[in-house]
Amino acid sequence: MGSFVDEILNDVKAKNPAEPEFHQAVEEVVESLEIVLDRRPELRSYKVLERMIEPERVLMFRVPWVDDSGAVQVNRGFRIEMNSAIGPYKGGLRFHPSVNLGILKFLAFEQVFKNSLTTLPMGGGKGGSDFDPKGKSDNEVMRFCQSFMSELHRHIGPNTDVPAGDIGVGGREIGYLFGQYKRLRNEFTGVLTGKGLDWGGSLIRPEATGYGSVYFAAEMAGTRDDTLEGKICLVSGSGNVAQFTSEKILDLGGKVVTMSDSGGYIYDDEGIDRDKLAFVMDLKNNRRGRISEYVDKYPGAVYTATDRDSDHNPLWAHKADCAFPSATQNEINGKDAANLLAGGVWLVSEGANMPTNLEGVEQFIDAGILYGPGKAANAGGVATSGLEMSQNSMRLNWSREEVDAKLHGIMKSIHSACVETADQFGTPGNYVNGANIAGFLKVADAMIDQGVV
Ligand code: NDP
């Protein structure tokens, strides 16, 4: 069987050169699936895995726009429609200068498993652009979004493909994208999620990924008869996921001591309390400032600028109980993972997608800590997007309490599915295997039912 896995990985690398993040995401999943393919040989003859690795469709397009000085700018837009076996393609749009085909394919691939785990009928997709919203005026962001949607609208729809936000795409961008879709198609429909509350959005959608990641962490802690009460928590990022992860940690009695952005991180020994978190939210969401400004306001905290030449991130070297990586992919490498373990961390819940590299994941699993991979731990965001789609279809709005209760229930069931599946396949406590196998089997069975398409 080892050679079958090697064959698949060699093939993926040959066919998709220069896409290291995609290779990494496939490798992590394929390693978990060896045991499933052993037990269910028909999955091999149907070439289910080979089909899942190949996107159903990849769209790549030019996004020209005019900046405030009148100069023409050109960006590249993408949408990866990865798998629609269990529902319309669903997954976020990322606007960040690092965006390329390989990163979006890794995200789309992960999304297929994650969406399957949510128990909701959603296929997997992802998209975005190398456009950088940082430092752009609202008008520039609007013109970019309008140009992006002028092409994307042909390919999406409430029953086909329903994008959402991700890095660099929040409420402002979803608004401009939705406005242009509506104008071009002359229809008001739930084609995007993460919409404003007055025009089809769901309560709790902004909070969902962060809240969900902490609900998942609480479930993991519960397997060891523990809670987050009084626990010291390292959080990275200061965007949507990091903010609401921190808020829910506070709700459950934990103490958050770090937050970051791409420029550096702050360490606040006294803890980031509700007032300080409100400052961060205003800084990031309204004033669009840098996390370094935190120490101007709270001089007791320490700011450390990012050192691009360093082989590790010092944020992960502080003593703590729990870690919530919530910024971006590969932000925890092997050395960071070793530092986390040495600092006493016994629980990691990934708000970001694939924030830990393969070496780091191996260390967490070998150490036997509670390690919740992103495709399970951060699935609350897309799950609540699924709830937004249901509300749009029924043309009604659920209350905050109703949506939060459904989110909480979904996170509990994802946690149980991971635990039970890991047990069934002989790797108890291994949430990576649990998530990959449970997510895979539902999509694989649907693909077999639907024939070779
Ligand atoms: P935001 O754009 O709101 O925030 C991203 C945060 O991460 C910012 O603090 C940003 O800093 C930091 N960051 C981004 N890129 C880098 C980088 N290359 N190096 C260091 N820091 C970086 O995005 P989200 O909070 O929505 O997304 C964060 C993560 O969560 C991503 O991995 C995303 O895929 C994942 N996720 C998000 C979901 C959602 O519902 N939004 C759902 C599931 C997963 P700066 O401002 O300096 O760029």
XYZ file of C-alpha atoms and ligand atoms in Angstrom:
501
model
C 0.000 0.000 0.000
C 2.917 2.308 0.743
C 3.779 2.234 -2.930
C 0.211 3.225 -3.899
C 0.493 6.334 -1.717
C 3.917 7.117 -3.182
C 2.505 6.667 -6.667
C -0.297 9.146 -5.982
C 2.062 11.698 -4.458
C 4.580 11.398 -7.287
C 1.806 11.843 -9.785
C 0.446 14.920 -7.977
C 3.912 16.489 -7.897
C 4.555 15.760 -11.575
C 1.189 17.065 -12.727
C 1.101 20.104 -10.445
C 4.655 21.443 -10.355
C 5.559 24.424 -8.137
C 2.490 23.974 -5.926
C 4.096 22.936 -2.600
C 1.084 23.803 -0.441
C -1.160 21.618 -2.616
C 1.326 18.729 -2.422
C 1.443 19.146 1.372
C -2.345 19.103 1.773
C -2.673 16.020 -0.425
C 0.154 14.219 1.385
C -1.424 14.731 4.793
C -4.772 13.373 3.598
C -3.416 10.477 1.568
C -1.349 9.243 4.504
C -4.505 9.046 6.626
C -6.385 7.208 3.895
C -4.007 4.280 3.430
C -5.890 2.252 5.993
C -9.286 3.051 4.405
C -8.160 2.018 0.936
C -6.868 -1.214 2.466
C -10.263 -1.988 3.971
C -12.309 -0.797 0.972
C -10.417 -1.872 -2.173
C -13.325 -0.822 -4.439
C -12.386 2.798 -3.695
C -9.154 2.134 -5.520
C -10.759 0.618 -8.588
C -13.204 3.525 -8.849
C -10.166 5.851 -8.644
C -12.048 7.970 -6.131
C -8.955 9.516 -4.602
C -7.395 10.266 -7.974
C -10.628 11.996 -9.009
C -10.834 13.985 -5.768
C -7.320 15.331 -6.273
C -8.192 16.651 -9.737
C -10.381 19.794 -9.518
C -13.665 19.542 -11.414
C -12.898 22.955 -12.908
C -10.264 25.690 -12.529
C -11.068 29.243 -13.589
C -8.321 31.818 -13.939
C -9.013 35.297 -15.224
C -7.734 38.843 -15.654
C -8.961 41.495 -13.203
C -8.146 44.973 -14.552
C -9.070 48.057 -12.523
C -8.151 51.737 -12.183
C -6.578 53.066 -8.982
C -7.239 56.460 -7.367
C -4.425 58.101 -9.299
C -5.959 56.983 -12.608
C -3.339 54.289 -13.242
C -4.434 50.923 -14.654
C -3.735 47.906 -12.429
C -3.965 44.248 -13.390
C -4.506 41.372 -10.968
C -5.237 37.705 -11.453
C -8.501 36.132 -10.300
C -9.203 32.457 -9.598
C -11.997 30.099 -8.667
C -11.275 26.433 -8.044
C -14.434 24.295 -8.269
C -13.010 21.226 -6.598
C -15.831 18.792 -5.866
C -19.632 18.936 -6.108
C -20.499 15.348 -5.112
C -22.480 16.336 -2.022
C -23.649 19.871 -2.870
C -22.852 23.134 -4.659
C -19.225 24.267 -4.498
C -18.718 26.248 -1.306
C -15.637 28.008 0.040
C -14.131 31.425 0.570
C -12.395 34.044 -1.532
C -8.930 35.173 -0.415
C -7.425 38.527 -1.431
C -3.735 38.542 -0.518
C -0.551 39.174 -2.541
C 0.641 35.601 -1.828
C -2.382 34.040 -3.568
C -1.543 31.684 -6.432
C -3.017 28.594 -8.037
C -1.291 26.115 -5.675
C -2.444 27.868 -2.498
C -6.035 28.003 -3.715
C -5.945 24.346 -4.778
C -4.724 23.340 -1.303
C -7.514 25.376 0.266
C -10.152 23.973 -2.121
C -8.970 20.406 -1.462
C -9.157 20.889 2.325
C -12.556 22.493 1.922
C -14.057 19.334 0.382
C -13.299 17.315 3.538
C -14.245 20.125 5.887
C -17.610 20.719 4.242
C -18.345 17.020 4.323
C -17.635 16.975 8.075
C -20.153 19.764 8.768
C -23.013 17.329 7.972
C -24.453 19.970 5.596
C -24.865 19.442 1.830
C -21.945 21.488 0.495
C -19.265 20.653 -2.066
C -15.836 22.277 -1.952
C -14.313 25.271 -3.721
C -12.033 28.231 -3.121
C -11.016 31.357 -4.983
C -9.468 34.757 -4.750
C -6.862 37.061 -6.154
C -3.329 38.327 -5.623
C -4.894 41.755 -4.987
C -3.769 43.303 -1.671
C -6.552 45.290 0.029
C -4.034 46.684 2.557
C -3.415 50.394 2.022
C -6.135 50.673 -0.651
C -8.966 53.189 -0.369
C -12.566 51.972 -0.089
C -13.136 53.166 -3.665
C -10.193 51.163 -4.950
C -11.417 48.044 -3.138
C -14.886 48.616 -4.625
C -13.576 48.990 -8.176
C -11.450 45.874 -7.799
C -14.379 43.835 -6.411
C -16.645 45.020 -9.248
C -14.095 43.989 -11.863
C -13.522 40.617 -10.142
C -17.262 39.890 -10.049
C -17.721 41.004 -13.682
C -16.049 37.734 -14.623
C -16.899 35.506 -11.642
C -20.674 36.029 -11.920
C -20.828 33.767 -14.987
C -19.616 30.794 -12.975
C -21.410 31.043 -9.628
C -24.998 30.919 -8.378
C -27.003 29.844 -5.327
C -27.302 26.265 -6.658
C -23.906 26.110 -8.348
C -21.147 27.773 -6.385
C -21.512 29.987 -3.307
C -18.327 31.894 -2.311
C -17.685 33.495 1.102
C -14.889 35.504 2.764
C -11.383 34.465 3.798
C -8.133 36.407 4.350
C -8.606 39.954 3.052
C -12.296 39.430 2.270
C -14.620 40.603 5.035
C -17.991 42.344 5.187
C -16.877 45.320 3.079
C -15.633 43.173 0.189
C -18.627 40.788 0.286
C -20.880 43.871 0.039
C -19.173 45.197 -3.088
C -19.073 41.727 -4.667
C -22.755 41.096 -3.936
C -23.754 44.522 -5.292
C -22.046 43.859 -8.597
C -23.478 40.322 -8.889
C -26.988 41.665 -8.312
C -26.482 44.418 -10.861
C -25.197 42.061 -13.555
C -27.685 39.241 -12.998
C -30.698 41.276 -11.924
C -31.474 38.854 -9.138
C -31.343 39.066 -5.338
C -30.236 35.653 -4.242
C -28.014 33.909 -1.690
C -25.013 33.675 -4.017
C -22.499 34.757 -1.379
C -22.356 34.180 2.364
C -21.028 36.549 4.997
C -23.531 39.153 3.804
C -24.637 42.153 5.893
C -27.458 41.487 8.338
C -29.859 43.837 6.534
C -29.466 42.097 3.192
C -29.502 38.354 3.797
C -26.628 37.759 6.214
C -26.841 35.427 9.185
C -26.320 36.381 12.794
C -23.177 34.694 14.216
C -21.558 34.239 10.755
C -18.749 36.732 11.570
C -18.131 34.997 14.909
C -18.570 31.444 13.652
C -15.066 30.300 12.717
C -13.470 31.578 15.922
C -16.325 30.478 18.193
C -16.367 27.090 16.475
C -12.640 26.582 16.959
C -13.018 27.235 20.687
C -16.106 24.996 20.958
C -14.023 22.286 19.310
C -11.169 22.929 21.772
C -13.580 22.663 24.699
C -14.828 19.319 23.370
C -11.243 18.071 23.055
C -10.427 19.220 26.603
C -13.584 17.446 27.779
C -12.163 14.102 26.642
C -9.589 14.609 29.425
C -12.161 15.908 31.892
C -10.745 19.411 31.579
C -12.026 22.831 30.446
C -10.552 26.103 29.163
C -11.211 27.827 32.502
C -8.028 29.557 33.678
C -5.964 28.262 30.744
C -3.286 30.450 29.144
C -3.853 30.659 25.401
C -1.619 31.741 22.525
C -3.591 33.181 19.590
C -1.993 34.224 16.301
C -3.531 36.640 13.805
C -5.769 39.585 14.624
C -8.310 39.269 11.826
C -11.767 37.761 11.819
C -10.874 34.316 13.147
C -8.378 35.496 15.785
C -10.767 38.134 17.154
C -13.693 35.805 17.757
C -11.451 32.978 18.944
C -10.179 35.365 21.620
C -13.714 36.478 22.493
C -14.926 32.904 23.026
C -11.817 31.968 25.041
C -12.682 34.866 27.349
C -16.315 33.667 27.539
C -15.057 30.260 28.702
C -12.728 31.741 31.326
C -9.405 31.396 29.494
C -6.654 33.996 29.253
C -5.359 35.192 25.854
C -1.795 36.519 25.950
C -0.809 36.980 22.278
C -2.169 38.298 18.970
C -0.302 39.074 15.741
C -0.351 40.326 12.179
C 2.125 39.913 9.354
C 4.307 42.677 10.857
C 4.783 41.086 14.301
C 3.057 39.996 17.511
C 2.160 41.377 20.918
C 2.577 39.532 24.214
C 0.433 40.809 27.072
C 1.287 39.021 30.279
C -1.775 40.439 32.033
C -4.056 39.032 29.369
C -6.044 40.599 26.542
C -9.312 41.349 28.335
C -12.604 42.457 26.764
C -11.670 46.148 26.645
C -8.334 45.403 25.039
C -10.000 43.067 22.546
C -12.504 45.809 21.673
C -9.511 48.055 20.978
C -8.007 45.411 18.636
C -11.333 44.967 16.827
C -11.663 48.707 16.233
C -7.990 48.946 15.230
C -8.287 46.142 12.670
C -11.874 46.406 11.418
C -12.397 50.175 11.337
C -9.059 51.941 11.458
C -7.293 49.151 9.504
C -4.149 49.682 11.608
C -1.246 47.459 12.691
C -1.061 45.281 15.825
C 2.097 47.188 16.861
C -0.237 50.043 17.874
C -1.489 47.862 20.758
C 1.610 48.632 22.823
C 1.136 52.397 22.338
C -2.233 52.005 24.031
C -1.182 49.299 26.526
C 2.519 49.882 27.332
C 2.615 46.863 29.685
C 2.573 44.618 26.591
C 5.603 43.802 24.443
C 5.685 44.030 20.636
C 8.106 41.855 18.650
C 8.503 42.565 14.932
C 8.542 39.623 12.504
C 12.064 38.492 11.652
C 11.837 36.931 8.192
C 15.297 35.355 8.542
C 14.497 33.528 11.772
C 13.879 29.761 11.697
C 10.998 30.038 14.168
C 8.247 32.373 15.373
C 8.830 33.502 18.989
C 5.068 33.800 19.533
C 4.954 30.010 19.885
C 7.795 29.924 22.432
C 5.815 31.417 25.337
C 4.666 29.149 28.145
C 0.988 28.291 27.735
C -1.647 25.558 27.920
C -3.375 25.997 24.574
C -2.561 27.367 21.113
C -5.013 28.721 18.539
C -3.153 29.433 15.285
C -5.555 31.756 13.444
C -3.502 33.644 10.831
C -2.321 31.647 7.830
C -0.839 28.410 6.428
C 2.478 27.004 7.668
C 2.814 29.461 10.538
C 3.947 26.602 12.845
C 7.015 24.708 11.608
C 8.870 21.834 13.268
C 10.826 24.143 15.555
C 7.704 26.066 16.557
C 5.926 22.795 17.337
C 8.869 21.732 19.530
C 8.749 25.114 21.296
C 5.018 24.771 21.923
C 5.475 21.325 23.448
C 8.439 22.489 25.532
C 6.339 25.436 26.765
C 3.684 23.090 28.113
C 1.008 23.325 25.407
C -1.284 20.280 25.493
C -4.074 21.485 23.204
C -3.887 23.011 19.696
C -7.045 24.025 17.833
C -6.460 25.333 14.307
C -8.589 28.318 13.324
C -6.439 28.884 10.240
C -6.190 26.448 7.340
C -3.129 24.165 7.486
C -1.206 26.437 9.896
C 1.056 23.559 10.968
C 3.500 22.003 8.518
C 3.859 18.221 8.210
C 6.845 18.083 10.564
C 4.915 19.993 13.219
C 1.824 17.786 12.846
C 3.948 14.683 13.320
C 5.376 16.068 16.564
C 1.928 16.916 17.954
C 0.642 13.441 17.153
C 3.733 11.710 18.541
C 3.474 13.775 21.737
C -0.153 12.655 22.149
C -1.490 16.175 22.733
C -5.022 17.178 21.781
C -4.474 18.411 18.232
C -7.516 19.556 16.225
C -6.610 20.085 12.545
C -8.120 23.058 10.714
C -10.459 21.076 8.528
C -12.312 19.980 11.670
C -11.633 22.780 14.155
C -12.389 25.720 11.842
C -15.371 24.154 10.065
C -17.777 26.333 12.090
C -17.347 29.174 9.595
C -18.489 27.266 6.568
C -21.117 25.441 8.627
C -22.687 28.785 9.528
C -22.395 29.825 5.887
C -24.464 26.712 5.206
C -26.981 27.956 7.777
C -27.008 31.349 6.003
C -27.824 29.548 2.732
C -30.713 27.706 4.407
C -32.107 30.949 5.834
C -31.829 32.627 2.405
C -33.666 29.744 0.733
C -36.439 29.841 3.341
C -36.441 33.672 3.329
C -36.322 33.923 7.092
C -33.789 34.792 9.790
C -32.940 32.751 12.834
C -32.065 34.498 16.123
C -28.528 34.798 17.436
C -29.243 32.120 20.033
C -30.689 29.726 17.445
C -27.688 30.039 15.116
C -25.181 29.799 17.960
C -26.898 26.669 19.290
C -26.818 25.071 15.821
C -23.132 26.016 15.433
C -22.327 24.548 18.834
C -24.228 21.352 17.966
C -22.390 21.033 14.637
C -18.977 21.465 16.307
C -19.880 18.778 18.837
C -20.934 16.395 16.091
C -17.761 17.077 14.075
C -15.767 16.342 17.214
C -17.624 13.063 17.833
C -17.239 12.034 14.183
C -13.471 12.589 14.431
C -13.158 10.680 17.700
C -15.353 7.766 16.599
C -13.723 7.446 13.177
C -10.205 7.581 14.647
C -11.259 4.777 17.033
C -12.842 2.677 14.282
C -9.680 2.839 12.215
C -7.412 1.906 15.084
C -5.841 5.298 15.832
C -7.670 6.561 18.936
C -7.163 10.244 19.730
C -5.787 10.991 16.260
C -8.040 13.842 15.077
C -6.117 14.148 11.801
C -7.043 10.611 10.771
C -10.541 11.023 12.177
C -11.233 14.198 10.174
C -9.637 13.017 6.953
C -11.328 9.617 6.947
C -14.797 10.784 8.041
C -14.728 13.670 5.545
C -13.479 11.424 2.763
C -15.920 8.534 3.125
C -19.076 10.605 2.697
C -17.779 12.269 -0.476
C -16.325 8.995 -1.798
C -19.615 7.123 -1.373
C -21.504 9.942 -3.097
C -19.050 9.851 -5.997
C -19.479 6.113 -6.398
C -23.291 6.485 -6.350
C -23.097 9.136 -9.073
C -20.940 7.147 -11.486
C -17.784 8.151 -13.276
C -18.245 11.907 -13.680
P -8.284 38.080 8.042
O -7.847 38.697 6.752
O -9.439 38.647 8.757
O -7.059 38.021 9.055
C -5.879 37.362 8.719
C -4.884 37.596 9.836
O -3.734 36.782 9.589
C -4.384 39.015 9.896
O -4.027 39.309 11.204
C -3.158 38.959 8.984
O -2.215 39.981 9.227
C -2.598 37.612 9.340
N -1.850 37.079 8.190
C -2.329 36.850 6.937
N -1.367 36.396 6.138
C -0.260 36.342 6.904
C 1.066 35.946 6.654
N 1.449 35.516 5.426
N 1.941 36.004 7.686
C 1.562 36.435 8.907
N 0.304 36.831 9.205
C -0.579 36.778 8.219
O -8.527 36.525 7.679
P -9.325 35.435 8.523
O -9.226 35.722 9.971
O -10.650 35.268 7.886
O -8.494 34.113 8.159
C -7.415 33.621 8.983
C -7.210 32.145 8.689
O -8.414 31.420 8.988
C -6.876 31.780 7.250
O -6.018 30.666 7.232
C -8.230 31.390 6.680
O -8.109 30.547 5.542
C -8.810 30.655 7.860
N -10.259 30.491 7.861
C -11.084 31.572 7.815
C -12.445 31.397 7.832
C -13.397 32.545 7.897
O -14.585 32.298 8.120
N -12.956 33.785 7.757
C -13.043 30.045 7.821
C -12.086 28.978 7.978
C -10.749 29.220 7.962
P -2.090 41.209 8.186
O -3.266 42.055 8.446
O -0.794 41.846 8.516
O -2.082 40.593 6.815
